[in-house]
């Protein structure tokens, strides 16, 4: 349990292979915390039951640097091809190790991708790349953004569902060389 002066609401996370984390506003009382935990106990248990490895990632001996190199190759190839079709130009491609994010697109056109995407099926990586490239035309998640994605990848919902289902397992993957500290960006 962590108290945070920036937290406006409580937030509960159940990361793979780590204890559940509860972040609460400073003003939260002990009773509040106990109530939240009691209310969410079955939800926590449900999360834990879902945390069963299904992708066989433990058999992969991939180092983080190999993963990053491969991710950059795959993502660059996909991005180059699709940017031309969409008629957009991006700045550069950055490979990161964010714990929560698959991809992002900065206002300057830098595309960032999580290197663990390389562990996902290619069509899922493709969806994330197309999603970020579409943000160069529509920088939000409005209706017109999703129609653009739909137009480019009619099966995007399936890829997004895959990420929702298996994403936590990808994020929990530990490379053979262990966790590398990310330089602040
Ligand atoms: Zn987006």
Tab-separated table of C-alpha atoms and ligand atoms in Angstrom:
chain	number	residue	atom	x	y	z
A	1	UNK	CA	0.000	0.000	0.000
A	2	UNK	CA	1.313	3.385	-0.978
A	3	UNK	CA	-0.005	6.819	-0.157
A	4	UNK	CA	0.452	9.409	-2.836
A	5	UNK	CA	-0.273	13.109	-2.681
A	6	UNK	CA	-0.844	13.079	-6.446
A	7	UNK	CA	-3.369	10.254	-6.374
A	8	UNK	CA	-6.935	11.539	-6.519
A	9	UNK	CA	-8.502	8.098	-6.419
A	10	UNK	CA	-7.307	4.736	-5.252
A	11	UNK	CA	-5.705	2.458	-7.795
A	12	UNK	CA	-5.174	-1.249	-7.495
A	13	UNK	CA	-2.700	-3.187	-9.621
A	14	UNK	CA	-2.024	-6.885	-9.633
A	15	UNK	CA	1.215	-7.326	-11.567
A	16	UNK	CA	2.445	-10.752	-12.585
A	17	UNK	CA	4.877	-12.313	-10.180
A	18	UNK	CA	4.664	-9.422	-7.736
A	19	UNK	CA	2.435	-8.518	-4.810
A	20	UNK	CA	-0.706	-6.498	-5.455
A	21	UNK	CA	-0.149	-2.740	-5.179
A	22	UNK	CA	-2.688	-0.288	-3.884
A	23	UNK	CA	-2.146	3.440	-4.331
A	24	UNK	CA	-4.419	5.693	-2.295
A	25	UNK	CA	-4.748	9.456	-1.811
A	26	UNK	CA	-3.134	10.872	1.318
A	27	UNK	CA	-6.539	11.572	2.785
A	28	UNK	CA	-7.590	7.924	2.705
A	29	UNK	CA	-8.311	6.482	6.108
A	30	UNK	CA	-7.421	3.030	7.294
A	31	UNK	CA	-11.101	2.080	7.032
A	32	UNK	CA	-11.197	3.249	3.403
A	33	UNK	CA	-8.231	1.056	2.598
A	34	UNK	CA	-9.676	-1.959	4.339
A	35	UNK	CA	-12.997	-1.486	2.608
A	36	UNK	CA	-11.370	-1.273	-0.809
A	37	UNK	CA	-9.339	-4.404	-0.162
A	38	UNK	CA	-12.377	-6.300	1.089
A	39	UNK	CA	-14.453	-5.163	-1.917
A	40	UNK	CA	-11.776	-6.088	-4.389
A	41	UNK	CA	-10.586	-9.348	-2.895
A	42	UNK	CA	-12.405	-11.541	-5.402
A	43	UNK	CA	-11.249	-9.300	-8.249
A	44	UNK	CA	-7.629	-9.723	-7.103
A	45	UNK	CA	-8.113	-13.479	-6.972
A	46	UNK	CA	-9.601	-13.444	-10.459
A	47	UNK	CA	-6.572	-11.510	-11.770
A	48	UNK	CA	-4.271	-14.045	-10.154
A	49	UNK	CA	-6.150	-16.955	-11.720
A	50	UNK	CA	-5.715	-15.351	-15.130
A	51	UNK	CA	-1.977	-15.045	-14.596
A	52	UNK	CA	-1.199	-18.444	-15.984
A	53	UNK	CA	1.575	-18.507	-18.581
A	54	UNK	CA	0.083	-19.563	-21.904
A	55	UNK	CA	2.525	-18.278	-24.462
A	56	UNK	CA	5.476	-20.521	-23.599
A	57	UNK	CA	7.678	-17.448	-23.213
A	58	UNK	CA	9.709	-19.167	-20.497
A	59	UNK	CA	11.246	-21.308	-23.223
A	60	UNK	CA	12.582	-18.251	-25.001
A	61	UNK	CA	16.151	-17.317	-24.211
A	62	UNK	CA	15.996	-13.777	-25.483
A	63	UNK	CA	18.178	-11.052	-24.087
A	64	UNK	CA	16.840	-7.553	-23.812
A	65	UNK	CA	19.357	-6.222	-26.325
A	66	UNK	CA	18.437	-8.930	-28.851
A	67	UNK	CA	14.781	-8.177	-28.261
A	68	UNK	CA	15.311	-4.458	-28.763
A	69	UNK	CA	17.332	-4.930	-31.933
A	70	UNK	CA	14.782	-7.304	-33.398
A	71	UNK	CA	11.886	-5.054	-32.345
A	72	UNK	CA	13.486	-2.085	-34.072
A	73	UNK	CA	13.925	-4.090	-37.282
A	74	UNK	CA	10.379	-5.426	-37.338
A	75	UNK	CA	8.722	-2.178	-36.331
A	76	UNK	CA	10.784	-0.103	-38.803
A	77	UNK	CA	9.899	-2.400	-41.698
A	78	UNK	CA	6.200	-2.310	-40.872
A	79	UNK	CA	6.193	1.446	-40.247
A	80	UNK	CA	8.013	2.304	-43.461
A	81	UNK	CA	5.583	0.354	-45.580
A	82	UNK	CA	2.450	1.642	-43.897
A	83	UNK	CA	3.586	5.281	-43.648
A	84	UNK	CA	3.903	5.353	-47.406
A	85	UNK	CA	0.391	3.960	-47.878
A	86	UNK	CA	-1.045	6.406	-45.351
A	87	UNK	CA	0.919	9.295	-46.812
A	88	UNK	CA	2.453	10.288	-43.464
A	89	UNK	CA	6.027	10.912	-42.383
A	90	UNK	CA	7.290	10.083	-38.914
A	91	UNK	CA	10.371	11.411	-37.187
A	92	UNK	CA	12.240	8.554	-35.616
A	93	UNK	CA	11.466	5.261	-34.003
A	94	UNK	CA	12.325	4.702	-30.390
A	95	UNK	CA	12.256	1.329	-28.677
A	96	UNK	CA	11.395	1.440	-25.005
A	97	UNK	CA	10.673	-0.875	-22.142
A	98	UNK	CA	7.628	0.804	-20.641
A	99	UNK	CA	5.724	-1.341	-18.227
A	100	UNK	CA	2.323	-0.175	-19.315
A	101	UNK	CA	2.556	1.050	-22.867
A	102	UNK	CA	2.762	-0.723	-26.238
A	103	UNK	CA	3.260	2.295	-28.394
A	104	UNK	CA	3.029	6.049	-28.433
A	105	UNK	CA	3.347	8.889	-30.851
A	106	UNK	CA	4.801	12.238	-29.832
A	107	UNK	CA	3.588	15.545	-31.292
A	108	UNK	CA	6.945	15.761	-33.085
A	109	UNK	CA	6.285	12.458	-34.788
A	110	UNK	CA	8.574	10.214	-32.773
A	111	UNK	CA	7.081	6.771	-32.594
A	112	UNK	CA	7.873	4.701	-29.506
A	113	UNK	CA	7.290	1.003	-29.163
A	114	UNK	CA	7.733	-1.485	-26.399
A	115	UNK	CA	10.427	-4.006	-27.255
A	116	UNK	CA	8.360	-6.823	-25.721
A	117	UNK	CA	6.020	-6.513	-28.715
A	118	UNK	CA	8.567	-8.661	-30.510
A	119	UNK	CA	7.200	-11.575	-28.451
A	120	UNK	CA	3.706	-11.049	-29.905
A	121	UNK	CA	2.382	-12.375	-33.224
A	122	UNK	CA	3.409	-10.230	-36.178
A	123	UNK	CA	-0.148	-9.094	-36.936
A	124	UNK	CA	-0.393	-7.729	-33.389
A	125	UNK	CA	2.851	-5.762	-33.825
A	126	UNK	CA	1.492	-4.551	-37.137
A	127	UNK	CA	-1.696	-3.313	-35.476
A	128	UNK	CA	0.263	-1.337	-32.862
A	129	UNK	CA	2.438	0.229	-35.580
A	130	UNK	CA	-0.578	1.135	-37.734
A	131	UNK	CA	-2.350	2.518	-34.655
A	132	UNK	CA	0.540	4.884	-33.906
A	133	UNK	CA	0.920	5.937	-37.540
A	134	UNK	CA	-2.795	6.762	-37.690
A	135	UNK	CA	-2.172	9.109	-34.744
A	136	UNK	CA	-0.013	11.207	-37.073
A	137	UNK	CA	-3.245	12.016	-38.908
A	138	UNK	CA	-5.641	11.975	-35.946
A	139	UNK	CA	-3.858	12.598	-32.623
A	140	UNK	CA	-6.693	11.334	-30.407
A	141	UNK	CA	-8.980	8.333	-30.038
A	142	UNK	CA	-12.017	9.942	-31.664
A	143	UNK	CA	-14.461	8.200	-33.953
A	144	UNK	CA	-12.523	9.358	-36.992
A	145	UNK	CA	-9.341	7.847	-35.582
A	146	UNK	CA	-10.933	4.429	-35.171
A	147	UNK	CA	-12.528	4.590	-38.641
A	148	UNK	CA	-9.103	5.256	-40.073
A	149	UNK	CA	-7.651	2.278	-38.197
A	150	UNK	CA	-10.605	0.170	-39.341
A	151	UNK	CA	-10.030	1.214	-42.907
A	152	UNK	CA	-6.357	0.282	-42.737
A	153	UNK	CA	-6.764	-2.906	-40.662
A	154	UNK	CA	-10.322	-4.259	-40.645
A	155	UNK	CA	-9.308	-6.946	-38.131
A	156	UNK	CA	-7.797	-4.520	-35.600
A	157	UNK	CA	-10.280	-5.499	-32.889
A	158	UNK	CA	-8.904	-9.013	-32.774
A	159	UNK	CA	-5.338	-7.726	-32.405
A	160	UNK	CA	-6.330	-5.326	-29.672
A	161	UNK	CA	-8.176	-8.145	-27.900
A	162	UNK	CA	-5.043	-10.291	-28.147
A	163	UNK	CA	-3.007	-7.554	-26.457
A	164	UNK	CA	-5.616	-7.201	-23.766
A	165	UNK	CA	-5.627	-10.939	-23.145
A	166	UNK	CA	-1.924	-11.722	-23.414
A	167	UNK	CA	-0.308	-8.313	-22.905
A	168	UNK	CA	0.265	-8.760	-19.168
A	169	UNK	CA	2.137	-11.993	-19.887
A	170	UNK	CA	4.359	-10.220	-22.415
A	171	UNK	CA	5.049	-7.429	-19.937
A	172	UNK	CA	6.013	-9.975	-17.305
A	173	UNK	CA	8.582	-11.595	-19.604
A	174	UNK	CA	12.061	-11.484	-18.147
A	175	UNK	CA	14.899	-11.480	-20.650
A	176	UNK	CA	17.944	-13.642	-19.955
A	177	UNK	CA	20.089	-10.630	-19.130
A	178	UNK	CA	17.583	-9.298	-16.643
A	179	UNK	CA	16.012	-5.911	-16.412
A	180	UNK	CA	17.911	-2.965	-17.784
A	181	UNK	CA	17.307	0.437	-16.359
A	182	UNK	CA	15.622	2.774	-18.799
A	183	UNK	CA	17.286	6.146	-19.176
A	184	UNK	CA	14.812	8.878	-18.266
A	185	UNK	CA	13.171	10.288	-21.384
B	1	LIG	ZN1	-3.723	5.484	-29.495
